[in-house]
PDB file of C-alpha atoms in Angstrom:
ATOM      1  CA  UNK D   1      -2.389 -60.310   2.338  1.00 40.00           C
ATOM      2  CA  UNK D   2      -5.266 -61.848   4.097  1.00 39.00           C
ATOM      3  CA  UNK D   3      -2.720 -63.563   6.196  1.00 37.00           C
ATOM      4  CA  UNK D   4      -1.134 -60.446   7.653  1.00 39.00           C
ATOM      5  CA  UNK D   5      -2.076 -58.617  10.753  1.00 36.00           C
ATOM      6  CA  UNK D   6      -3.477 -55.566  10.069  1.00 37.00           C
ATOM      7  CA  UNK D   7      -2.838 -52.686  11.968  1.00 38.00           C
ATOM      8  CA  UNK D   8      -5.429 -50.108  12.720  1.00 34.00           C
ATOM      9  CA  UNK D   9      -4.170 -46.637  13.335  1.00 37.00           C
ATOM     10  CA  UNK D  10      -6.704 -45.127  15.936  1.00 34.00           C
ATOM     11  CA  UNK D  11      -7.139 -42.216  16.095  1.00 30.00           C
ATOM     12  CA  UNK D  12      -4.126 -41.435  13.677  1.00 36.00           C
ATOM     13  CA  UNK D  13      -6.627 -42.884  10.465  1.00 39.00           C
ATOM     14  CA  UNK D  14      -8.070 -40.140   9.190  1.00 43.00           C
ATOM     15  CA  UNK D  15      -6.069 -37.335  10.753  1.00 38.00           C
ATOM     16  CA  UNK D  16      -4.270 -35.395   7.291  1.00 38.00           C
ATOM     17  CA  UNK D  17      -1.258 -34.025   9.107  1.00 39.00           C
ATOM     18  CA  UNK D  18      -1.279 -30.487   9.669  1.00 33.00           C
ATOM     19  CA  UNK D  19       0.769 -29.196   6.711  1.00 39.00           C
ATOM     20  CA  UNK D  20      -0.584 -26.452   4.491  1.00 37.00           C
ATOM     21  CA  UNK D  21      -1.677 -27.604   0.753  1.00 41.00           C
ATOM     22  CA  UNK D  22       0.081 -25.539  -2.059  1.00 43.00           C
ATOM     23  CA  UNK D  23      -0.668 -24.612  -5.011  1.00 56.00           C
ATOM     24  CA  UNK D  24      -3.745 -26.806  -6.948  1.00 82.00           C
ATOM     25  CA  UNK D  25      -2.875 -30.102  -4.603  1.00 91.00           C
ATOM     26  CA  UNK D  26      -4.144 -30.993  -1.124  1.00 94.00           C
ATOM     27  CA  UNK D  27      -2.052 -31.035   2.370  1.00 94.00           C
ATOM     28  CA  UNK D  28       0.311 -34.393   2.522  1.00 96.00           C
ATOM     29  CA  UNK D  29      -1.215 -37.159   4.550  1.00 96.00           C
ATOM     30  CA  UNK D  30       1.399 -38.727   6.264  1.00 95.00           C
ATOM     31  CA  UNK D  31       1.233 -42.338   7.672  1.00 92.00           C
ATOM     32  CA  UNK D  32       3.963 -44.760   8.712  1.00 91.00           C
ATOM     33  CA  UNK D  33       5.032 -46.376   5.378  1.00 93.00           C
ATOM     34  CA  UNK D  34       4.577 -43.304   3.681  1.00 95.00           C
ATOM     35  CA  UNK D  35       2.407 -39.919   2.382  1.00 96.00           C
ATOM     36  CA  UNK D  36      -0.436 -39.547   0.210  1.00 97.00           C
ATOM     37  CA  UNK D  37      -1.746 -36.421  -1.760  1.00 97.00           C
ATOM     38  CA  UNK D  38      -3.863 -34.999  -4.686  1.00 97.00           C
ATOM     39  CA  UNK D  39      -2.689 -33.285  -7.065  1.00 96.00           C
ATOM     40  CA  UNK D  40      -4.678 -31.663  -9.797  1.00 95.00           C
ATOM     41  CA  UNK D  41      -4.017 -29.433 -13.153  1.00 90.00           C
ATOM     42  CA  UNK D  42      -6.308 -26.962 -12.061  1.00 86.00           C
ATOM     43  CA  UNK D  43      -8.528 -25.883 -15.114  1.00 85.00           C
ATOM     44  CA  UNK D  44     -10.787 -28.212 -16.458  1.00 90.00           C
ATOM     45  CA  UNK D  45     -10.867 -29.446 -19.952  1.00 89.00           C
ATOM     46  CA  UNK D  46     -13.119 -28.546 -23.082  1.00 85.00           C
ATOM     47  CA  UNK D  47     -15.187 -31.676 -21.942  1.00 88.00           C
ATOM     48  CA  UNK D  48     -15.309 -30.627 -18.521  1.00 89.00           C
ATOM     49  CA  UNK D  49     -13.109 -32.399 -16.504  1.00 94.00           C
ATOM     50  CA  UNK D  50     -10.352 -31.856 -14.290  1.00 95.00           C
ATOM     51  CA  UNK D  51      -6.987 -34.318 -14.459  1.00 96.00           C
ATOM     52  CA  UNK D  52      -4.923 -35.000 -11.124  1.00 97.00           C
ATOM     53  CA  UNK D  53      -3.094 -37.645  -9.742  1.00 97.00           C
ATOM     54  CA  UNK D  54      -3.186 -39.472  -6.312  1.00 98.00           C
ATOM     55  CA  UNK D  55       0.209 -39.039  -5.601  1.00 98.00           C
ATOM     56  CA  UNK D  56       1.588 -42.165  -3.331  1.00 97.00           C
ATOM     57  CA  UNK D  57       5.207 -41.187  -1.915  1.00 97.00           C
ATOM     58  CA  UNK D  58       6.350 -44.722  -0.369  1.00 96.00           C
ATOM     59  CA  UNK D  59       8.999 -45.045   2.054  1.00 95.00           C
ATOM     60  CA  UNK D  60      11.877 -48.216   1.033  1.00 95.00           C
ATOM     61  CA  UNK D  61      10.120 -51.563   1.838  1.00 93.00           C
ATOM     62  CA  UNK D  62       7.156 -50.279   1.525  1.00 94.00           C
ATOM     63  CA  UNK D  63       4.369 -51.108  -1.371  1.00 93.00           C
ATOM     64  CA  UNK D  64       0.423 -50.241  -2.269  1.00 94.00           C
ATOM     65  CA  UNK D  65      -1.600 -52.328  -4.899  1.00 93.00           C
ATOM     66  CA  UNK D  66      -3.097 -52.048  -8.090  1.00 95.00           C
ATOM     67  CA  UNK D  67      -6.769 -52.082  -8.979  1.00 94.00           C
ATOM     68  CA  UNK D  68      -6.669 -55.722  -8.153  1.00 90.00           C
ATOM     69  CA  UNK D  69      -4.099 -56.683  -5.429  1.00 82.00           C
ATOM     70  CA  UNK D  70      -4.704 -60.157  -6.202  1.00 72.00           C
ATOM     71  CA  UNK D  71      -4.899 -62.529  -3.291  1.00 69.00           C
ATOM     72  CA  UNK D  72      -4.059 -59.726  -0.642  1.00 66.00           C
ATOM     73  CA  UNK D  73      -4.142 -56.095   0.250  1.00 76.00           C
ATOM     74  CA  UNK D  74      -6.470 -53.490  -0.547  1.00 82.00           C
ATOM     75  CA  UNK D  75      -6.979 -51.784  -4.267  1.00 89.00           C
ATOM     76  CA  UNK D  76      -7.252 -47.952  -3.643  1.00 94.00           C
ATOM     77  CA  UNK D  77     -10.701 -46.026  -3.264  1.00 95.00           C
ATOM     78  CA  UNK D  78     -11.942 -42.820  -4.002  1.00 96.00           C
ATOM     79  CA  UNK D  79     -15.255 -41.228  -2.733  1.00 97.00           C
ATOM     80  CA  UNK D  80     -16.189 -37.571  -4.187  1.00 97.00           C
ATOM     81  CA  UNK D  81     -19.338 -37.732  -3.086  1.00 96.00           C
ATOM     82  CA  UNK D  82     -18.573 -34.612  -0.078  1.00 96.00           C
ATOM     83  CA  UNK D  83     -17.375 -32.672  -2.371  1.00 96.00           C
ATOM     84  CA  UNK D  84     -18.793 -29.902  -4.702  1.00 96.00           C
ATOM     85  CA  UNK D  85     -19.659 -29.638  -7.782  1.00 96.00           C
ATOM     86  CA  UNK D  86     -17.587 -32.934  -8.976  1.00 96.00           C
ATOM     87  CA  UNK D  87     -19.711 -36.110  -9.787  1.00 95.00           C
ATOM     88  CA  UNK D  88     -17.481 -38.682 -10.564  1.00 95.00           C
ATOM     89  CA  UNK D  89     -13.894 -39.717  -9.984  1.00 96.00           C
ATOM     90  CA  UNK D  90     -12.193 -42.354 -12.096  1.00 96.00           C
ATOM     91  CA  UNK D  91      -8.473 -44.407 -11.053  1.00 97.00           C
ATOM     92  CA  UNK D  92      -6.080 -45.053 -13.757  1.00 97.00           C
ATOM     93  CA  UNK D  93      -3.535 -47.281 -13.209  1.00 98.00           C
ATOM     94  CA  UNK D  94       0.445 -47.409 -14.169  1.00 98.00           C
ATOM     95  CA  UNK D  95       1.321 -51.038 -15.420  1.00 97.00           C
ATOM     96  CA  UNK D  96       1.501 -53.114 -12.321  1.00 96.00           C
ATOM     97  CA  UNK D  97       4.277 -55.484 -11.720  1.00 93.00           C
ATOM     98  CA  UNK D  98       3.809 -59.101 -10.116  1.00 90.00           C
ATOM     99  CA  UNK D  99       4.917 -59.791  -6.604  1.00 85.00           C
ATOM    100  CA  UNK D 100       5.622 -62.819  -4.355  1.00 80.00           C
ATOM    101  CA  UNK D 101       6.612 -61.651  -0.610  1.00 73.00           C
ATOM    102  CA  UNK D 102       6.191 -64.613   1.164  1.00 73.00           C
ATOM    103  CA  UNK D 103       2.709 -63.871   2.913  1.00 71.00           C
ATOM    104  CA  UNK D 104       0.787 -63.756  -0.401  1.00 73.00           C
ATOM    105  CA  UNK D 105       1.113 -63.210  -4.280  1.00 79.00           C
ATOM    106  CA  UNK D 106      -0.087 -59.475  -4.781  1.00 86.00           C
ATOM    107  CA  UNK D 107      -0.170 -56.978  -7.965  1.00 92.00           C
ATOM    108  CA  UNK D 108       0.592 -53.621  -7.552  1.00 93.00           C
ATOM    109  CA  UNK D 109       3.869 -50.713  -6.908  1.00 95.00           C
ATOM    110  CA  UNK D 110       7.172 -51.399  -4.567  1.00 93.00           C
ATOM    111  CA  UNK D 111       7.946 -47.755  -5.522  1.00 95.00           C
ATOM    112  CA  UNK D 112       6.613 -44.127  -5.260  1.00 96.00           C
ATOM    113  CA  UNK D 113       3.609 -43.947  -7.651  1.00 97.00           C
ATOM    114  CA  UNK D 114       1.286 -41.322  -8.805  1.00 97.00           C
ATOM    115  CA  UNK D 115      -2.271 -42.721  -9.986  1.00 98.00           C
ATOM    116  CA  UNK D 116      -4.101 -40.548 -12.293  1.00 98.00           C
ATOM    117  CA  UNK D 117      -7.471 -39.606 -11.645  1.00 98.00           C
ATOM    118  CA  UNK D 118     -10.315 -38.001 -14.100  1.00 97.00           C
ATOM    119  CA  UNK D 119     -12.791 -35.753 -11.917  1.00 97.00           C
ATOM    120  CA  UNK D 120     -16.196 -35.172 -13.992  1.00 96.00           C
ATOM    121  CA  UNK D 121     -17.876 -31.747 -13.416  1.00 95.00           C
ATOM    122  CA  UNK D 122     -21.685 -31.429 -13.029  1.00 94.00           C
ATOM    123  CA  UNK D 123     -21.617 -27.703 -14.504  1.00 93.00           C
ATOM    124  CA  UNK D 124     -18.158 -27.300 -16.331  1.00 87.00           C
ATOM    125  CA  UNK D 125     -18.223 -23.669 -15.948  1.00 86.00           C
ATOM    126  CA  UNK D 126     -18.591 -23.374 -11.912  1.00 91.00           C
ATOM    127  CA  UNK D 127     -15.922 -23.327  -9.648  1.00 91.00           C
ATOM    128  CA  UNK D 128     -15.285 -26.903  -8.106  1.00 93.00           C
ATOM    129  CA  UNK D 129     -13.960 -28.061  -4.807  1.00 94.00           C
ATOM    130  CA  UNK D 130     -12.677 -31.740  -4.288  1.00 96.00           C
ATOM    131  CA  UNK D 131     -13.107 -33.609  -1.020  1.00 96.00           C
ATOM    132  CA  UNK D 132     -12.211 -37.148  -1.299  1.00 97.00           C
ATOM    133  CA  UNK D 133     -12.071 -39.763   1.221  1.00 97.00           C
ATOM    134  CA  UNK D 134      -9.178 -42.068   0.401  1.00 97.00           C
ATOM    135  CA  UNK D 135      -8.947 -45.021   1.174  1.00 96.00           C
ATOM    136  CA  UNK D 136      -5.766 -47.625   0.213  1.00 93.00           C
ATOM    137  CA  UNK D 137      -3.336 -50.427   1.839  1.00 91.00           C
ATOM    138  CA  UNK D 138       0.299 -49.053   2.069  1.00 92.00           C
ATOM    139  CA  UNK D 139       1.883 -52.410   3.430  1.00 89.00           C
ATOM    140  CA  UNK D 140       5.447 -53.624   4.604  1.00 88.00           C
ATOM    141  CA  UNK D 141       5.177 -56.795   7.118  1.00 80.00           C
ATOM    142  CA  UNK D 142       1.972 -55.368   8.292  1.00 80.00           C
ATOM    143  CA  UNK D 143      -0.701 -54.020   6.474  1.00 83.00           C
ATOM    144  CA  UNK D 144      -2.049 -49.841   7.368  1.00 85.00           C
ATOM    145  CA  UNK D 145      -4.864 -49.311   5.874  1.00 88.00           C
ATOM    146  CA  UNK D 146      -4.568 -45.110   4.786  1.00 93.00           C
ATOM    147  CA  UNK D 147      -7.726 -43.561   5.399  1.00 94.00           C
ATOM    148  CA  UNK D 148      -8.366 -39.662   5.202  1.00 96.00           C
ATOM    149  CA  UNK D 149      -9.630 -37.144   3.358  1.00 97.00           C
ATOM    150  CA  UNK D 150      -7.684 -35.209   0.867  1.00 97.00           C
ATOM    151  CA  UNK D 151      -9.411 -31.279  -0.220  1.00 96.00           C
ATOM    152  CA  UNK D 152      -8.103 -29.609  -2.990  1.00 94.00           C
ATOM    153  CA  UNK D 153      -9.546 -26.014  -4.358  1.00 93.00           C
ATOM    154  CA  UNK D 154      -8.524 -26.398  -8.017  1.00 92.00           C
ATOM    155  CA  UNK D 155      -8.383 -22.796  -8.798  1.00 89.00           C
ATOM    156  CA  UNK D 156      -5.946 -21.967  -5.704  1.00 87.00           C
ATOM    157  CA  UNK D 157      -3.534 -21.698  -8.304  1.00 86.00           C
ATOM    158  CA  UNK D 158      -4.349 -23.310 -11.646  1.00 85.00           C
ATOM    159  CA  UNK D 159      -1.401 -22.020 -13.761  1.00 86.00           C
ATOM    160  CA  UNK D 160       1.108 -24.135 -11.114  1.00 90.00           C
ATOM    161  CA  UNK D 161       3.529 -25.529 -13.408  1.00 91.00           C
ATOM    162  CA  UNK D 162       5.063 -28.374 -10.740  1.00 92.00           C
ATOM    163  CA  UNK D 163       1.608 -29.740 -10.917  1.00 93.00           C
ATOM    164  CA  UNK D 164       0.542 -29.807 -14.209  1.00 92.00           C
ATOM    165  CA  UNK D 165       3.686 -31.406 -14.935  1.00 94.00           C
ATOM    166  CA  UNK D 166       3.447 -34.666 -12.865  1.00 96.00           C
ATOM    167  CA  UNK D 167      -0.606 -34.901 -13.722  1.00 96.00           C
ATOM    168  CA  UNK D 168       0.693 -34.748 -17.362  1.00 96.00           C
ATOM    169  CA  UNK D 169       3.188 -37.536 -16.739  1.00 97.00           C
ATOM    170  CA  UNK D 170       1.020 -39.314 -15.092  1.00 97.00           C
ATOM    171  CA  UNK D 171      -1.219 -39.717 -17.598  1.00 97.00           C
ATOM    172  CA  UNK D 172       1.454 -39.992 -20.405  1.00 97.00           C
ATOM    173  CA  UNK D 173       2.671 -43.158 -18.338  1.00 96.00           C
ATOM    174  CA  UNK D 174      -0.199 -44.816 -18.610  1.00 98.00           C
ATOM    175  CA  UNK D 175      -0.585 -48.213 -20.549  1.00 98.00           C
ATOM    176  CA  UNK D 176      -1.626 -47.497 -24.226  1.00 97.00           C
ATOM    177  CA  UNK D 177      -4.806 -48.940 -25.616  1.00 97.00           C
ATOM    178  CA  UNK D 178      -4.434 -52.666 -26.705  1.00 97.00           C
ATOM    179  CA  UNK D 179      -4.488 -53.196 -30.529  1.00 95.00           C
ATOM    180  CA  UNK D 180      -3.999 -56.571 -32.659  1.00 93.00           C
ATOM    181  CA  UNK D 181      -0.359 -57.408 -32.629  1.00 94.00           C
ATOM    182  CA  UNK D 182      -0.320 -56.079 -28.944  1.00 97.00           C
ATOM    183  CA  UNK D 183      -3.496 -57.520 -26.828  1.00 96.00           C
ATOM    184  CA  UNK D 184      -5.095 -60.549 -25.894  1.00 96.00           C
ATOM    185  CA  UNK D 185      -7.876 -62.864 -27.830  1.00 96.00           C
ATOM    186  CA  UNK D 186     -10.034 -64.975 -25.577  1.00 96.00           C
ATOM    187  CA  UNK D 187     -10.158 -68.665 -26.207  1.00 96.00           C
ATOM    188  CA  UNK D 188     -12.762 -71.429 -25.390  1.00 94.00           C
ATOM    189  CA  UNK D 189     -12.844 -71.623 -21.313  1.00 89.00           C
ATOM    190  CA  UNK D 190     -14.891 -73.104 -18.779  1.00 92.00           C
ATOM    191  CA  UNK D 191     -17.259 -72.151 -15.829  1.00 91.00           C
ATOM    192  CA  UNK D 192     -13.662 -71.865 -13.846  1.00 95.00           C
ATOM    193  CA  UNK D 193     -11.138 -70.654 -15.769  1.00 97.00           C
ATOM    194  CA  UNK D 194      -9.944 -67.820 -17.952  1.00 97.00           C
ATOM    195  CA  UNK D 195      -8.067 -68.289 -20.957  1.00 97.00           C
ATOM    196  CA  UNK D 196      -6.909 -65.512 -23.158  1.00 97.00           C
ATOM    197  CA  UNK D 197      -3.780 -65.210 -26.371  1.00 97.00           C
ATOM    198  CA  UNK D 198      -1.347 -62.719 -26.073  1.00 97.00           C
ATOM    199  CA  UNK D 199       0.544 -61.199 -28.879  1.00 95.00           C
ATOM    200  CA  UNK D 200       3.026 -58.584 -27.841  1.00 95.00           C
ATOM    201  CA  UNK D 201       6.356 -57.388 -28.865  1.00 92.00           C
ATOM    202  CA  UNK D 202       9.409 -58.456 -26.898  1.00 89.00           C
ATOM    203  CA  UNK D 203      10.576 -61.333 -24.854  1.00 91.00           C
ATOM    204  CA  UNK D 204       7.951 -63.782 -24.076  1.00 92.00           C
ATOM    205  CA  UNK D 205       9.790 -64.494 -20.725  1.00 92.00           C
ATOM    206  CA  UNK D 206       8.949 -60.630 -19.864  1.00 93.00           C
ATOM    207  CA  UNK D 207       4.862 -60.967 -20.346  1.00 96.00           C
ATOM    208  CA  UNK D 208       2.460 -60.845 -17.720  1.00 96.00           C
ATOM    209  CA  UNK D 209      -1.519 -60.507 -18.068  1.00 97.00           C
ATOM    210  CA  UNK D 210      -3.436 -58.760 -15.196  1.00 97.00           C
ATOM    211  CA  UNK D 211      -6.946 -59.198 -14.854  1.00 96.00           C
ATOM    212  CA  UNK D 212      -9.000 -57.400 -12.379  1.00 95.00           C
ATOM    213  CA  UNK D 213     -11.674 -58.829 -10.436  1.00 92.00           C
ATOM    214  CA  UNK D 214     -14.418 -56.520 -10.588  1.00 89.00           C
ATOM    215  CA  UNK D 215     -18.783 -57.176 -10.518  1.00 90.00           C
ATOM    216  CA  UNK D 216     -18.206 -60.217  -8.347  1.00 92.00           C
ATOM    217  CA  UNK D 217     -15.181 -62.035 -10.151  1.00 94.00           C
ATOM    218  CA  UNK D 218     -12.459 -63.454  -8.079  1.00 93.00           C
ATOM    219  CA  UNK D 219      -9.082 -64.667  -9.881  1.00 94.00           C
ATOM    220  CA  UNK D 220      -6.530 -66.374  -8.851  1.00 92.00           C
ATOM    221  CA  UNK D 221      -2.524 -65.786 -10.459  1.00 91.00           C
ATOM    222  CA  UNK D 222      -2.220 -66.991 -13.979  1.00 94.00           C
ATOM    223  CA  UNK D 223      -0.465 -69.952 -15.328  1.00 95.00           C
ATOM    224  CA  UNK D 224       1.725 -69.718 -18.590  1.00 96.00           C
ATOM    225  CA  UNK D 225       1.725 -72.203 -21.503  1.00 96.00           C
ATOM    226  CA  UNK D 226       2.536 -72.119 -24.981  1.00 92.00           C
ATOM    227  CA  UNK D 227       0.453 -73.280 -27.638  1.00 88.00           C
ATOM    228  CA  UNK D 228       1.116 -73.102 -31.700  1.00 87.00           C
ATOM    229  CA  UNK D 229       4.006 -70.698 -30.504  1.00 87.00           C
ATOM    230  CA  UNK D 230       1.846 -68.416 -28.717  1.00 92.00           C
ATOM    231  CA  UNK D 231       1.605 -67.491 -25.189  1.00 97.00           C
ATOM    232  CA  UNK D 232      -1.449 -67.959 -23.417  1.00 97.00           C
ATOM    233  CA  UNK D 233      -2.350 -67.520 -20.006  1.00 97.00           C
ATOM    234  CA  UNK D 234      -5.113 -69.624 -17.798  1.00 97.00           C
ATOM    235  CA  UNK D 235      -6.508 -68.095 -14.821  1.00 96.00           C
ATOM    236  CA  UNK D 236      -8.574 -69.558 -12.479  1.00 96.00           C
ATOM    237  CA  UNK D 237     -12.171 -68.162 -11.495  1.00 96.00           C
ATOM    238  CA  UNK D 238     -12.284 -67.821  -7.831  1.00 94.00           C
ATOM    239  CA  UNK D 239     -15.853 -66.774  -7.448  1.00 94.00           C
ATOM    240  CA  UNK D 240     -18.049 -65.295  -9.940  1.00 95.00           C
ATOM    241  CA  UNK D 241     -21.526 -63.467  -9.667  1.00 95.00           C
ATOM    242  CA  UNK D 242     -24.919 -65.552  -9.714  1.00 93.00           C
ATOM    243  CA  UNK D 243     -25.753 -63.822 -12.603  1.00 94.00           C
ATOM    244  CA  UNK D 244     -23.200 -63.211 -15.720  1.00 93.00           C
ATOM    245  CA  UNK D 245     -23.073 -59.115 -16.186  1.00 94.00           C
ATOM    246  CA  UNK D 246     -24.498 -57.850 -19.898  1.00 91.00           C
ATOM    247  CA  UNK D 247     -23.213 -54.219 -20.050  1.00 91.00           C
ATOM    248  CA  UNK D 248     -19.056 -53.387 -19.526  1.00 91.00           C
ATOM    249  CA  UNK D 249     -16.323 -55.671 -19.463  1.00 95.00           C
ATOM    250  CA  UNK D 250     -13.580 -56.767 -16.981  1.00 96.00           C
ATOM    251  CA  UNK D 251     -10.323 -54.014 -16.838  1.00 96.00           C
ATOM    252  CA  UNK D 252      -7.241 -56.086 -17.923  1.00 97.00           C
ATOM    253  CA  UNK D 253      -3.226 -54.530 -18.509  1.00 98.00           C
ATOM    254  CA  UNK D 254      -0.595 -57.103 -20.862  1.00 98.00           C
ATOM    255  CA  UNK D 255       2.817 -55.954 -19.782  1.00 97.00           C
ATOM    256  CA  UNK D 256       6.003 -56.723 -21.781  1.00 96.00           C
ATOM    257  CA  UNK D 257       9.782 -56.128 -22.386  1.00 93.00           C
ATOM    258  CA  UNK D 258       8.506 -53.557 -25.425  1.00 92.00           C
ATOM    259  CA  UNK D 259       5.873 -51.276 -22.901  1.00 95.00           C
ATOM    260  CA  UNK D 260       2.328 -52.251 -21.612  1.00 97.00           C
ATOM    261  CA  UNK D 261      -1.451 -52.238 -22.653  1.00 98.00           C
ATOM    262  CA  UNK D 262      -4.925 -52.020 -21.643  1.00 98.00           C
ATOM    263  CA  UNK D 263      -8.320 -53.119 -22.356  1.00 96.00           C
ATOM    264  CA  UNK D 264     -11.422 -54.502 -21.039  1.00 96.00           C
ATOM    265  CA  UNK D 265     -12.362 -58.613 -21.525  1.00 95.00           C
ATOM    266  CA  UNK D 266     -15.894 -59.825 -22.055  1.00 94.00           C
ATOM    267  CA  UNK D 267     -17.025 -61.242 -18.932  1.00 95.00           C
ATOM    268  CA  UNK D 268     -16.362 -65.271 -18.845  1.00 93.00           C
TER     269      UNK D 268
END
């Protein structure tokens, strides 16, 4: 919400508040709309990676936003670079819902949310320690930016059962891969708009398309129209790079009445 006042912390950004971590998860961070943590499953996988969640406990009112928060807020970072032997980090995202508050229309959680999170190891078979910086908006009428770092040890206890259960559910809850009769098709645009087909189970009334402005792009909220009794969404091109990317795509989630999906769009 660009036209919010946001409100720096001080001295309190950045200061995790003195709890002890348990188990394979980090201390609680604690800041005024609510707590942040990571929480891992301790052992890494056959492919050599380790799952975990940032785990986003909101207080009532409160809200933090997807990986596009649309025309406000601020999409939630990670940075592993501190920490050892872990390369990469990768965000996952629940389906988001649409919001309208007043200040700005926004995408993202009004509720206590745990976003997965896929640490890559650089030798699979060497212990690993996570330091991440964090950084995410956790707004009510003002927006406080949450910035800290999180530590985890992994192995502190990697048969935790607490744990492994909410990085397993966290995953589980994740929107499924888009197929045929549940997706989008892009149609003929222009140099400023977007314009995809969705097909999806359910009641039409209950679908929303969520595109994320990544490499550049800028959207603005779709609009809805029907067309040879199928829904399709336009959605305006804010800004766009100089240059159209060749490699990847554009992350984008189709919600309905029947569940939620996931894919990536060409770039327009």
């Amino acid at each position: 919400m660009q036209s919010l006042k946001i409100l720096l912390l001080g001295a309190a950004i950045g200061l995790a508040a003195a709890l002890p971590a348990s188990a394979s998860s980090s201390a609680w961070y604690n800041s005024e709309g609510g707590k942040v943590r990571l929480v891992t499953s301790g052992k890494p996988d056959d492919a050599g990676r380790i799952h975990g969640v940032l785990d986003i406990a909101l207080k009532p009112g409160w809200k933090t936003y997807w990986r596009d928060p649309g025309d406000a807020g601020v999409p939630p970072q990670l940075d592993v670079s501190a920490s050892t032997n872990i390369t990469d980090a990768t965000l996952s995202f629940p389906a988001p819902q649409r919001h309208d508050d007043g200040y700005g229309k926004w995408a993202g959680y009004n509720y206590p949310v745990s976003l997965p999170v896929t640490f890559t190891l650089a030798a699979p078979n060497q212990p690993a320690v996570i330091d991440a910086d964090v950084f995410l908006g956790i707004c009510e009428s003002i927006c406080i930016p949450v910035q800290t770092r999180l530590s985890v040890d992994p192995a502190s206890d990697p048969d935790n059962a607490d744990d492994a259960a909410l990085v397993k559910a966290s995953f589980t809850a994740l929107p499924a891969a888009a197929k045929p009769d549940f997706g989008i098709k892009v149609l003929p645009g222009d140099h400023e708009t977007l314009v995809v087909e969705a097909s999806f189970p359910g009641d039409p009334q209950a679908a929303d398309f969520f595109v994320a402005g990544e490499r550049d792009y800028m959207f603005g909220t779709p609009s809805r129209s029907e067309k040879d009794g199928k829904l399709i969404f336009t959605v305006p091109i804010l800004d766009r790079p100089s240059t159209t990317p060749t490699d990847g795509g554009l992350h984008y989630t189709l919600t309905s009445s029947a569940g939620a999906v996931e894919g990536l769009l060409p770039f327009p």
